[in-house]
Amino acid sequence: MISAEGAVVVVVVSEGDLGTAAVFLDTASQALTNLLPVAKDLPSAAFLEKLGVAHYRYITPLSVEVVKWAVAADIVSVGCAVLLADPTVVMHKDVMAYLYKDSDVEAMSLSSKESDRAIRGKVVGIDDKDMGWSRYAQTMSVPLASSSLVYLAPTSQTLELAFTLAALPPEHPHSHLLTFNHLLFLPAANQHSRPGVSTRIMLTSCFHFGVASGLARSGHAVAMNMAGHQDPVQAMQQAVKPSGALAGVKHLLEGLRRRLQPGEDEKMHALNSNLQVTSTNAIITSQTLEHGKALALSQGCRVQPRQGPRPREMNYHIPLSSLYPPLGACAEGHLEELCRVLDKVHIRREVLVAVSNKNIFHMLGMYMDGVKSANISNALVVALDEETGRFCRERGFPYWVRTLTSRTGATDNHATSGLKFQILEDFMKVGASVLLSDVDIVWVQNPFPYLYRDADVEGMTDGWDDPTSYGWEWVSEVTGYPAPVTHQRNMRLSARNSGLFFLQATEESLSMMQRLKHRMATQDVWDQTAYNEEQFYVSYGGYASPGVSQRVMNYLCFLNSKALFRYVREDPDLYPDALRPVSVHVNYHPEKPQRMVDIYAQYHKGKARAIDKWNWGVGMKGATECLKRAPNTALQLMQSALGQRMIATGKAAWGGVKYVDFLAGGELKTPWGIGKWGVLDATATPSTFFADFAGAQHKLSVTSWPNFESKRCSDNERVQLVFGI
């Protein structure tokens, strides 16, 4: 029964599948010698006996999907590979001869419409125009895989996958199909673990799920699933000539007076026209925080007990049993100085690392303040120049100088950000696991107690609620299929942020960093895009994924600034006191240093609601109104009684500084240079005024004559003005 390659082909037959099973068995007998039909009920057992087919009885009221995965677990557990096939699959050739067998799982795609590159995954942009500066963001999407034809290598990871699917209770909120795809494509999150399987998608030119039978007629197809047809039995018969090897098949088919009545969710839902198609941008309105809130409010950011498959064991580059630092690896990579710093700083081979150059000392200083206030002792800065090393030394902060230049020679934030992967490669080579942090992050708590450490990469999300952070099923529109196929089912989630992730020093992480280093040196690509592609894309055709296992951090604990300012701050259940995050990354907003100051004040200095003055989009609250300027301010000044009084009085002390002259026609003379002033809002009672000078804009409001208050538009700083002094 077992082939020389040690694989068994399993098809589970139930009473509802007898028509397709008859055609499957007749055609598969031509292409396969290691076929194991499994009868899950007495009618299917009797049917197989009539055909004279040797089979295994697994008589149970459980669903076909449960039986399929239970049998798979039994086979994998004894060290054999298994190819699971639904009876709606037509096999034209020996499937085993066309598999790559370089991954734990190799599955058929539910889509045959995407381009070859998109089958492995793709970047899908979203445009949230209300966010302003950061309106464009990225999500990752991949078409659903089908478990109707799936190869499982005999590994501990596929065993965990099969165990999990076999044990899925009927009341589970997700079907077997969706759970299968969650386990393949989505990262672990909170208590929900993943088996860490490496995944390859079968070539859609050879393995086809859908209604196109032209491939079969042309002789190119290896296997096709006909479950989407109105009459799968007829479609299977048309797609392939019967072999006649099973003499009773034709007679039995004539006796089956009903079409296939699919009992499994995949057959019904793969082409279900009732699924709602949504645009790429529809997700921007999502505000589903229920699960995240419940966990944060009840458990804080504590690591939760695992619910789900046992994660893959970490394949450490430097064995944990060896002495540390590893002197041989340090010398081989000429990394003795890094190892010297690590020897003083690391805790259990783990360090918090930020990469910086001399252009951002102000932010770097605030970053260091947060690290110290959060009592993070195993932290260091990788200085890209000697000046940054000197800055760290003067502040007593551990550092390692690694002078590097970007591909273009630029020293701006995006250019230098791409250098992080080359630096992380060095850390991986000497066995140091790194929590990589951008310097626009305010650390509120020591993060290391809150890491799960069950994946190669554990990263922060750019998502802002449960689905955007942890993943959702997205139904997209497709064209070119015969009716009624109008859509495609995908797994999708927000991009993980390349400015905050924990990278364990494993062989898989090292491989990923080496790929990213090469891409940064040779391609014009954003480092975050490449980072997401290399961990999210699955193997397909000539592309082989590095196979890292993944976890996404809790979006309410490792906050991005969109989640904080737009959602958390507006939720009285979470703000201002109920939620204390581990970190806040000011990634969605341009006023990074200014917001960092207020975030630090709120969480480390106890200044309640220090961040309330900021818009959840760009700028301060009220900044839009503050910056408005009428087209004819001189005319409005002539029509304003209060304005004329200000002109008549002329001089005012500005924050105690003498004098500022408010002149007719809107001219403003100040100790800081010439400026302009005028009516800001003539409809207000009393009127408000603007004063622009020295590159800053201000809103002036009378409190009681001759006293005014000035509010600077950029940061709401307030000073007093007194006229007539």
XYZ file of C-alpha atoms in Angstrom:
725
model
C 0.000 0.000 0.000
C 2.832 2.445 0.825
C 4.862 3.721 -2.099
C 8.611 3.907 -2.216
C 8.264 7.550 -1.219
C 6.405 6.555 1.924
C 3.107 8.295 1.137
C -0.495 7.121 1.297
C -3.329 8.685 -0.734
C -6.490 8.883 1.376
C -10.029 9.513 0.158
C -12.896 9.475 2.673
C -16.168 8.211 1.223
C -19.563 8.887 2.763
C -23.106 8.055 1.740
C -23.491 11.538 0.243
C -20.405 11.139 -1.968
C -21.039 7.818 -3.703
C -21.471 9.283 -7.189
C -18.246 11.265 -7.178
C -16.445 8.520 -5.272
C -17.248 6.040 -8.029
C -15.694 8.264 -10.711
C -12.769 9.164 -8.437
C -11.915 5.542 -7.754
C -12.228 4.589 -11.400
C -9.914 7.363 -12.596
C -7.504 7.355 -9.632
C -6.792 3.691 -10.133
C -4.999 4.696 -13.346
C -2.695 7.178 -11.645
C -2.185 5.804 -8.137
C -0.971 2.575 -6.616
C -1.015 3.645 -2.966
C -4.687 4.542 -2.580
C -6.511 4.043 0.726
C -10.291 4.608 0.519
C -11.887 5.157 3.937
C -15.569 4.345 4.478
C -17.133 6.520 7.183
C -20.566 4.902 7.205
C -22.169 1.547 6.390
C -23.635 2.572 2.988
C -20.233 3.711 1.743
C -18.625 0.512 3.051
C -21.204 -1.580 1.185
C -20.634 0.534 -1.909
C -16.864 -0.044 -1.823
C -17.386 -3.753 -1.313
C -19.600 -3.906 -4.423
C -16.830 -2.256 -6.379
C -14.364 -4.781 -5.006
C -12.172 -2.002 -3.581
C -10.027 -2.710 -0.550
C -10.767 -0.070 2.055
C -10.500 0.939 5.691
C -13.654 1.277 7.765
C -13.960 4.304 10.063
C -17.662 4.063 10.901
C -18.677 7.164 12.837
C -21.400 9.848 12.946
C -18.644 12.477 12.800
C -18.248 14.604 9.677
C -16.132 13.644 6.680
C -13.672 16.439 7.517
C -13.131 15.126 11.046
C -12.553 11.601 9.740
C -10.197 12.833 7.028
C -7.956 14.674 9.470
C -8.108 11.910 12.077
C -6.898 9.362 9.531
C -4.208 11.814 8.404
C -3.005 12.179 11.989
C -2.808 8.387 12.375
C -0.720 8.034 9.210
C 1.637 10.951 9.930
C 2.159 9.748 13.498
C 3.850 6.581 12.209
C 6.213 8.525 9.958
C 4.368 8.324 6.631
C 3.403 11.182 4.369
C -0.221 11.433 3.307
C -2.042 12.969 0.358
C -5.638 13.783 1.275
C -8.040 13.904 -1.659
C -11.752 14.638 -1.754
C -13.854 12.367 -3.985
C -14.671 15.361 -6.235
C -11.043 15.466 -7.421
C -10.167 14.144 -10.865
C -6.598 12.846 -11.127
C -5.089 12.722 -14.605
C -1.574 11.832 -13.528
C 0.334 10.563 -10.532
C 0.023 13.564 -8.230
C 3.004 12.529 -6.108
C 5.327 12.950 -9.086
C 4.390 16.641 -9.421
C 4.823 17.765 -5.820
C 7.834 19.735 -4.599
C 7.839 18.088 -1.144
C 9.921 20.936 0.313
C 7.308 22.112 2.830
C 5.264 20.635 5.646
C 2.029 21.260 3.738
C 1.410 21.420 -0.012
C -2.168 22.325 -0.915
C -4.350 23.216 -3.873
C -5.493 26.837 -4.090
C -9.171 27.733 -4.094
C -8.313 30.298 -6.753
C -7.205 29.805 -10.304
C -7.724 33.430 -11.333
C -4.859 35.213 -9.611
C -1.561 35.660 -11.376
C 1.154 33.234 -10.404
C 2.816 35.824 -8.174
C -0.426 36.684 -6.384
C -1.252 33.050 -5.573
C 1.631 33.079 -3.070
C 0.293 36.317 -1.526
C 0.161 39.993 -2.384
C 0.179 43.478 -0.877
C -3.231 45.181 -0.881
C -3.192 48.902 -0.157
C -5.849 50.785 1.773
C -6.533 54.509 1.705
C -7.913 56.060 4.893
C -7.958 59.687 3.748
C -9.071 60.987 7.151
C -5.679 59.968 8.562
C -3.962 62.552 6.367
C -0.175 62.033 6.425
C -0.525 58.271 6.921
C -3.646 57.728 4.837
C -1.997 54.954 2.816
C -1.335 51.673 4.592
C -0.719 48.093 3.546
C -2.459 44.802 4.154
C -1.426 41.311 3.092
C -3.734 38.928 1.246
C -3.563 35.354 -0.026
C -6.278 33.236 -1.715
C -7.682 30.496 0.471
C -6.102 27.076 0.181
C -8.274 24.035 -0.396
C -8.013 20.956 1.778
C -9.630 18.935 -1.022
C -6.132 18.015 -2.212
C -3.379 18.471 0.355
C -0.056 16.759 0.961
C 1.261 16.429 4.515
C 4.903 15.604 5.129
C 5.522 13.416 8.194
C 6.579 16.194 10.600
C 5.597 17.195 14.104
C 4.033 20.362 12.672
C 1.672 18.526 10.286
C 0.769 16.125 13.076
C -0.303 19.097 15.221
C -2.238 20.501 12.265
C -4.082 17.217 11.714
C -4.779 16.741 15.432
C -6.237 20.248 15.675
C -8.548 19.833 12.698
C -9.648 16.363 13.754
C -10.583 17.706 17.183
C -12.501 20.737 15.900
C -15.869 20.687 17.701
C -19.100 21.104 15.722
C -19.907 24.293 17.640
C -16.601 25.926 16.650
C -17.259 29.417 15.180
C -15.183 28.630 12.086
C -15.557 25.838 9.562
C -12.848 23.277 8.861
C -11.957 25.156 5.704
C -11.471 28.484 7.469
C -9.661 26.909 10.409
C -7.340 25.097 7.989
C -6.515 28.437 6.373
C -6.101 30.218 9.699
C -3.558 27.605 10.739
C -1.670 27.897 7.450
C -1.646 31.643 6.837
C -2.477 33.701 9.907
C -0.024 34.364 12.741
C -0.526 33.201 16.292
C -2.236 35.811 18.467
C -2.754 35.989 22.215
C -3.818 32.528 23.456
C -4.403 31.227 19.930
C -1.342 29.267 18.841
C -0.258 27.980 15.443
C 1.580 24.775 14.524
C 4.180 26.716 12.522
C 3.829 24.650 9.353
C 5.730 25.695 6.262
C 3.332 25.896 3.320
C 3.515 25.539 -0.442
C 0.615 26.100 -2.840
C 0.345 23.722 -5.796
C 0.753 25.265 -9.238
C -2.667 26.385 -10.463
C -1.692 25.496 -14.028
C -1.441 21.873 -12.920
C -3.801 21.652 -9.951
C -7.065 23.431 -10.644
C -10.001 24.158 -8.338
C -12.951 25.457 -10.285
C -15.029 25.200 -13.380
C -12.418 25.420 -16.145
C -12.089 22.013 -17.746
C -10.009 23.149 -20.697
C -6.860 22.267 -18.812
C -7.959 18.683 -18.528
C -8.768 18.423 -22.226
C -5.407 19.920 -23.143
C -3.658 17.336 -21.053
C -1.842 19.875 -18.883
C -3.744 19.295 -15.657
C -2.473 16.878 -13.025
C -5.615 17.101 -10.883
C -8.840 19.100 -10.804
C -11.553 19.550 -8.192
C -15.061 19.597 -9.659
C -16.885 20.454 -6.424
C -17.925 23.841 -7.788
C -19.996 22.409 -10.629
C -23.740 22.115 -10.420
C -23.373 18.424 -11.217
C -19.913 17.285 -10.073
C -20.456 13.690 -11.206
C -21.217 14.726 -14.746
C -18.328 17.213 -14.751
C -15.924 14.536 -13.576
C -17.095 12.122 -16.261
C -16.645 14.755 -18.946
C -13.190 15.691 -17.735
C -11.668 12.231 -17.923
C -12.244 8.965 -19.679
C -13.132 6.038 -17.402
C -10.522 3.319 -17.237
C -12.854 0.375 -16.965
C -10.616 -0.939 -14.236
C -13.561 -1.048 -11.871
C -16.092 -3.005 -13.853
C -19.090 -2.153 -11.723
C -18.687 1.634 -11.787
C -20.932 2.374 -14.770
C -23.689 0.141 -13.438
C -23.496 1.693 -9.982
C -23.558 5.231 -11.377
C -26.701 4.434 -13.342
C -28.243 3.209 -10.112
C -27.429 6.403 -8.227
C -30.475 8.553 -8.854
C -29.273 11.655 -7.058
C -26.611 14.143 -7.670
C -23.899 14.782 -5.174
C -25.321 16.492 -2.131
C -22.238 18.173 -0.640
C -22.124 17.770 3.092
C -18.905 19.659 3.664
C -18.553 23.401 3.988
C -15.826 23.653 1.359
C -18.028 22.243 -1.401
C -20.830 24.629 -0.601
C -18.871 27.751 0.228
C -15.993 27.716 -2.241
C -18.249 29.109 -4.958
C -21.153 30.299 -2.808
C -22.750 33.313 -4.469
C -24.231 34.393 -1.118
C -20.832 35.520 0.158
C -20.602 39.292 0.303
C -17.997 40.871 -1.949
C -16.292 43.919 -0.417
C -13.866 46.470 -1.806
C -10.207 46.559 -0.844
C -10.903 49.705 1.181
C -14.023 48.595 3.078
C -11.963 47.463 6.078
C -11.061 51.043 7.064
C -14.443 51.373 8.819
C -13.831 48.328 11.028
C -14.082 49.036 14.767
C -14.352 45.570 16.292
C -12.397 45.669 19.563
C -14.582 43.332 21.633
C -12.166 40.411 22.027
C -9.141 42.631 22.409
C -10.827 44.792 25.027
C -12.122 41.853 27.030
C -8.658 40.319 27.208
C -6.890 43.598 27.991
C -9.319 44.549 30.726
C -9.349 41.133 32.388
C -5.753 39.992 31.889
C -3.772 43.096 31.014
C -0.873 42.227 28.721
C 0.081 38.993 30.479
C 0.998 35.958 28.404
C -2.057 33.714 28.107
C -2.170 29.905 28.373
C -2.038 28.283 24.961
C -5.249 27.270 23.208
C -4.517 25.369 20.025
C -1.777 23.292 18.444
C 1.648 22.937 19.971
C 3.953 25.431 18.228
C 6.995 24.303 16.296
C 10.120 24.093 18.395
C 12.660 26.815 17.763
C 15.584 25.767 15.585
C 18.236 27.947 17.233
C 21.306 28.886 15.193
C 23.477 28.621 18.310
C 22.255 25.803 20.593
C 20.957 27.027 23.931
C 23.170 24.460 25.651
C 26.361 26.108 24.396
C 28.387 28.745 26.234
C 27.483 32.350 25.525
C 28.693 34.470 23.824
C 29.877 31.893 21.274
C 33.518 32.828 20.788
C 33.874 30.849 17.553
C 30.899 32.526 15.872
C 32.022 35.939 17.127
C 35.480 35.493 15.609
C 34.223 33.954 12.379
C 31.990 36.937 11.649
C 34.516 39.495 12.938
C 31.902 40.432 15.526
C 34.066 40.383 18.634
C 33.067 43.936 19.614
C 29.354 43.117 19.310
C 29.867 40.031 21.449
C 31.705 42.099 24.050
C 28.727 44.468 24.304
C 26.241 41.574 24.347
C 28.155 39.867 27.124
C 27.495 42.905 29.338
C 23.928 43.620 28.265
C 22.020 40.455 27.316
C 19.610 38.634 29.590
C 19.130 35.005 28.516
C 20.543 35.937 25.097
C 17.834 38.560 24.527
C 18.321 42.294 23.897
C 16.270 45.332 22.952
C 17.976 46.996 19.975
C 17.425 50.358 18.278
C 19.290 51.519 15.162
C 20.065 55.228 14.880
C 22.243 57.834 13.242
C 23.168 61.415 14.119
C 20.134 62.941 12.384
C 17.619 62.115 15.117
C 19.317 62.770 18.462
C 16.201 64.488 19.827
C 14.029 61.403 19.286
C 16.823 59.053 20.294
C 17.127 60.867 23.603
C 13.405 60.530 24.279
C 13.576 56.863 23.295
C 16.369 56.329 25.838
C 14.320 58.097 28.506
C 11.458 55.684 27.902
C 13.740 52.638 28.027
C 15.202 53.758 31.365
C 11.819 54.693 32.858
C 10.459 51.264 31.870
C 13.427 49.601 33.655
C 14.681 47.785 30.569
C 18.268 46.892 31.390
C 19.094 44.648 28.413
C 18.961 47.399 25.794
C 21.526 48.833 23.396
C 21.723 51.178 20.428
C 23.405 50.268 17.162
C 25.077 53.521 16.163
C 25.481 54.018 12.414
C 28.161 56.675 12.928
C 30.716 57.741 15.513
C 28.691 60.819 16.505
C 25.776 58.616 17.586
C 28.164 56.388 19.512
C 29.478 59.448 21.341
C 25.904 60.590 22.078
C 25.137 57.194 23.647
C 28.368 57.184 25.618
C 27.654 60.624 27.076
C 24.242 59.414 28.230
C 25.584 56.168 29.671
C 23.584 54.016 27.248
C 25.090 50.757 25.878
C 25.909 50.918 22.176
C 27.709 49.221 19.307
C 29.074 51.247 16.416
C 28.302 49.659 13.052
C 29.056 52.135 10.285
C 26.843 51.378 7.297
C 25.408 53.372 4.423
C 22.199 52.761 2.506
C 22.070 51.644 -1.117
C 21.488 55.218 -2.264
C 23.787 56.854 0.270
C 20.833 58.726 1.817
C 20.680 59.130 5.605
C 16.964 59.840 6.078
C 14.779 57.629 8.217
C 13.492 55.342 5.440
C 16.938 54.913 3.899
C 18.615 53.922 7.155
C 15.668 51.767 8.252
C 16.511 49.262 5.535
C 19.936 48.712 7.101
C 18.395 47.014 10.126
C 18.250 43.626 8.410
C 21.994 43.537 7.778
C 22.527 44.436 11.426
C 20.062 41.793 12.606
C 21.913 39.196 10.552
C 24.965 39.892 12.733
C 22.943 39.352 15.906
C 21.448 36.122 14.538
C 24.901 34.778 13.655
C 26.059 35.138 17.256
C 22.832 33.677 18.672
C 21.273 36.827 20.136
C 17.484 37.106 19.938
C 16.530 40.721 19.289
C 13.520 42.863 20.079
C 14.063 45.405 17.301
C 12.653 48.852 18.068
C 12.435 52.073 16.086
C 13.340 55.167 18.088
C 9.872 56.727 17.689
C 8.605 54.262 20.298
C 7.866 55.167 23.901
C 8.447 52.181 26.162
C 5.951 52.149 29.028
C 6.764 48.746 30.509
C 9.567 46.209 30.197
C 8.399 44.163 27.183
C 10.247 40.922 27.829
C 7.753 39.472 30.354
C 5.030 39.938 27.725
C 6.618 37.982 24.860
C 5.298 34.499 24.013
C 8.530 33.241 22.395
C 6.708 30.510 20.425
C 7.485 31.831 16.921
C 10.507 32.904 14.913
C 9.019 36.371 14.403
C 6.707 38.045 16.923
C 5.751 41.464 15.646
C 3.630 44.535 16.187
C 0.682 45.152 13.875
C -0.409 48.252 12.000
C -3.978 47.076 12.631
C -6.317 48.809 15.075
C -8.912 46.170 16.036
C -9.472 42.404 16.159
C -9.888 41.599 12.425
C -7.328 44.073 11.101
C -4.715 42.880 13.588
C -5.351 39.142 13.646
C -6.818 38.516 10.193
C -10.153 38.224 8.435
C -11.708 36.523 5.453
C -11.964 38.938 2.556
C -14.228 38.132 -0.389
C -12.991 39.949 -3.482
C -14.567 40.278 -6.903
C -13.201 38.346 -9.875
C -14.070 38.322 -13.548
C -13.639 35.790 -16.320
C -15.223 32.758 -14.657
C -18.468 31.266 -15.969
C -21.538 32.038 -13.848
C -22.171 31.945 -10.968
C -18.549 32.503 -9.955
C -18.083 36.206 -9.227
C -15.768 36.231 -6.233
C -12.675 34.874 -4.585
C -12.079 34.064 -0.925
C -8.889 35.305 0.715
C -7.146 35.472 4.051
C -6.109 39.040 4.813
C -4.547 41.037 7.649
C -2.841 44.345 8.260
C 0.865 44.569 7.660
C 3.145 43.882 10.584
C 5.263 46.911 11.408
C 8.958 46.571 10.617
C 9.765 49.002 13.421
C 8.929 46.621 16.265
C 9.380 42.861 16.229
C 11.014 40.152 18.313
C 13.295 37.978 16.216
C 14.456 34.720 17.730
C 17.954 33.643 16.740
C 16.855 30.644 14.676
C 17.998 29.281 11.340
C 14.736 30.444 9.770
C 15.141 33.989 11.135
C 18.727 34.116 9.892
C 17.591 33.022 6.418
C 14.906 35.701 6.376
C 17.364 38.443 7.420
C 19.831 37.395 4.724
C 17.110 37.625 2.089
C 16.010 41.028 3.325
C 19.578 42.318 3.437
C 19.997 41.290 -0.188
C 16.725 42.907 -1.237
C 17.582 46.180 0.514
C 20.934 46.237 -1.267
C 19.583 45.458 -4.735
C 15.938 46.617 -4.933
C 14.069 49.873 -4.590
C 11.601 48.536 -2.026
C 10.260 49.849 1.279
C 11.752 47.832 4.125
C 8.310 47.227 5.676
C 6.901 45.877 2.411
C 9.801 43.460 2.010
C 9.602 42.441 5.678
C 5.931 41.505 5.306
C 6.401 39.736 1.996
C 9.164 37.488 3.281
C 7.219 36.321 6.321
C 3.731 36.193 4.800
C 4.269 34.797 1.301
C 4.052 31.019 0.972
C 6.117 28.893 -1.390
C 4.833 28.759 -4.942
C 6.569 27.642 -8.125
C 10.163 28.834 -8.108
C 9.660 30.942 -4.984
C 10.506 29.202 -1.706
C 9.482 30.929 1.508
C 12.013 31.152 4.364
C 9.377 29.344 6.425
C 9.432 31.481 9.562
C 6.730 30.830 12.123
C 4.797 33.964 13.047
C 3.006 35.634 15.942
C 1.360 39.056 16.026
C 1.567 41.116 19.211
C -1.550 42.236 21.054
C -2.633 45.462 19.370
C -3.767 47.017 22.667
C -0.506 46.217 24.441
C 2.005 47.092 21.736
C 0.080 50.084 20.432
C 0.494 51.878 17.162
C -0.473 55.548 17.242
C -3.593 55.110 15.112
C -4.966 52.583 17.581
C -4.107 54.860 20.514
C -5.276 58.239 19.266
C -8.234 57.175 17.147
C -9.740 54.298 19.114
C -8.271 53.684 22.592
C -8.392 57.342 23.589
C -12.045 57.592 22.557
C -13.085 54.497 24.514
C -13.978 55.223 28.173
C -13.569 51.522 28.990
C -9.857 51.775 28.108
C -8.885 55.410 28.602
C -7.437 57.173 30.485
C -6.602 54.713 33.264
C -7.862 51.184 32.511
C -5.240 50.248 29.910
C -1.504 50.564 30.473
C 0.238 49.495 27.281
C 3.703 48.019 26.998
C 4.718 50.457 24.265
C 3.393 53.135 21.931
C 4.821 53.475 18.426
C 4.238 56.893 16.840
C 4.205 55.413 13.349
C 0.964 56.875 11.986
C 1.665 60.541 12.731
C 4.217 63.092 11.483
C 4.615 64.987 14.782
C 6.697 62.182 16.244
C 8.851 64.014 18.853
C 5.967 66.198 20.048
C 3.599 63.268 20.517
C 6.337 61.217 22.180
C 6.751 63.991 24.776
C 3.063 63.852 25.661
C 2.878 60.049 25.633
C 5.849 59.976 28.008
C 4.183 62.603 30.218
C 0.962 60.608 30.325
C 2.429 57.207 31.167
C 5.629 58.054 33.055
C 4.957 61.442 34.665
C 1.347 60.836 35.631
C 0.027 63.786 33.623
C -3.562 62.730 33.036
C -4.884 63.209 29.495
C -1.629 64.690 28.273
C -2.313 63.292 24.806
C -5.837 64.692 24.563
C -4.730 67.812 22.707
C -3.775 65.816 19.604
C -6.034 64.996 16.684
C -6.353 61.330 15.804
C -5.366 62.515 12.325
C -2.700 65.110 11.678
C -2.001 67.990 14.067
C -3.600 69.331 17.199
C -7.272 69.312 17.958
C -8.705 72.478 16.510
C -5.627 73.001 14.346
C -7.688 73.078 11.157
C -9.790 75.968 12.426
C -6.706 77.619 13.860
C -4.996 77.661 10.458
C -7.892 79.072 8.437
C -7.216 82.433 6.818
C -9.914 84.587 5.165
C -9.146 85.936 1.653
C -9.588 89.614 2.676
C -8.491 90.024 6.277
C -7.871 93.792 5.946
C -11.553 94.385 5.123
C -12.633 92.176 8.029
C -10.376 94.165 10.367
C -12.102 97.377 9.302
C -15.485 95.786 10.049
C -14.456 94.401 13.464
C -15.052 96.686 16.445
C -12.660 94.655 18.588
C -10.071 94.701 15.830
C -10.281 98.480 15.554
C -9.807 98.768 19.317
C -6.667 96.606 19.059
C -5.347 98.869 16.284
C -6.140 102.001 18.277
C -4.338 100.665 21.332
C -1.483 99.385 19.165
C 1.048 97.817 21.457
C 0.711 94.642 23.535
C 3.033 92.658 25.766
C 3.303 89.050 24.443
C 3.999 86.632 27.246
C 5.688 89.491 29.112
C 7.852 90.407 26.121
C 7.476 94.044 24.980
C 6.197 94.949 22.467
C 4.088 93.544 19.647
C 2.518 96.233 17.403
C -0.867 95.450 15.799
C -1.026 97.812 12.803
C -3.837 98.717 10.435
C -3.965 96.692 7.262
C -2.863 93.514 9.052
C 0.831 94.195 9.543
C 2.395 92.852 12.724
C 5.710 94.000 14.201
C 7.247 91.715 16.801
C 10.630 91.285 18.513
C 10.927 88.081 16.429
C 10.302 89.731 13.065
C 7.561 91.124 10.858
C 4.327 89.156 10.615
C 0.630 89.355 9.739
C -2.559 89.450 11.775
C -6.274 89.596 11.109
C -9.725 88.263 11.907
C -9.817 84.465 12.224
C -13.528 83.956 12.916
C -15.828 86.921 12.506
C -18.857 84.852 13.531
C -17.477 84.163 17.005
C -18.656 86.325 19.901
C -16.355 88.073 20.437
C -14.287 87.673 17.280
C -11.089 85.628 17.288
C -7.902 86.690 15.525
C -4.802 85.151 14.020
C -1.199 86.260 14.371
C 1.475 84.712 12.130
C 5.172 85.399 12.675
C 8.508 83.622 12.933
C 7.086 80.617 11.034
C 4.364 79.967 13.623
C 0.595 80.502 13.543
C -1.420 81.624 16.573
C -5.056 82.024 17.538
C -5.883 85.060 19.723
C -8.960 85.161 21.932
C -9.958 87.998 24.273
C -10.548 86.952 27.875
C -11.466 90.394 29.221
C -10.141 93.576 27.692
C -7.203 94.278 27.581
C -6.265 90.663 28.218
C -5.952 88.073 25.423
C -4.817 84.449 25.239
C -2.643 83.211 22.378
C -2.727 79.526 21.382
C -0.016 78.334 19.020
C -1.637 76.169 16.335
C 1.177 73.597 16.087
C 1.194 72.483 19.718
C -1.506 74.462 21.598
C 1.092 76.301 23.683
C -0.682 79.192 25.427
C 0.647 82.613 26.455
C -1.015 85.792 27.693
C -1.199 89.117 25.852
C -1.981 92.436 27.523
C -2.759 95.530 25.429
C -1.827 99.044 26.434
C 1.134 98.236 28.679
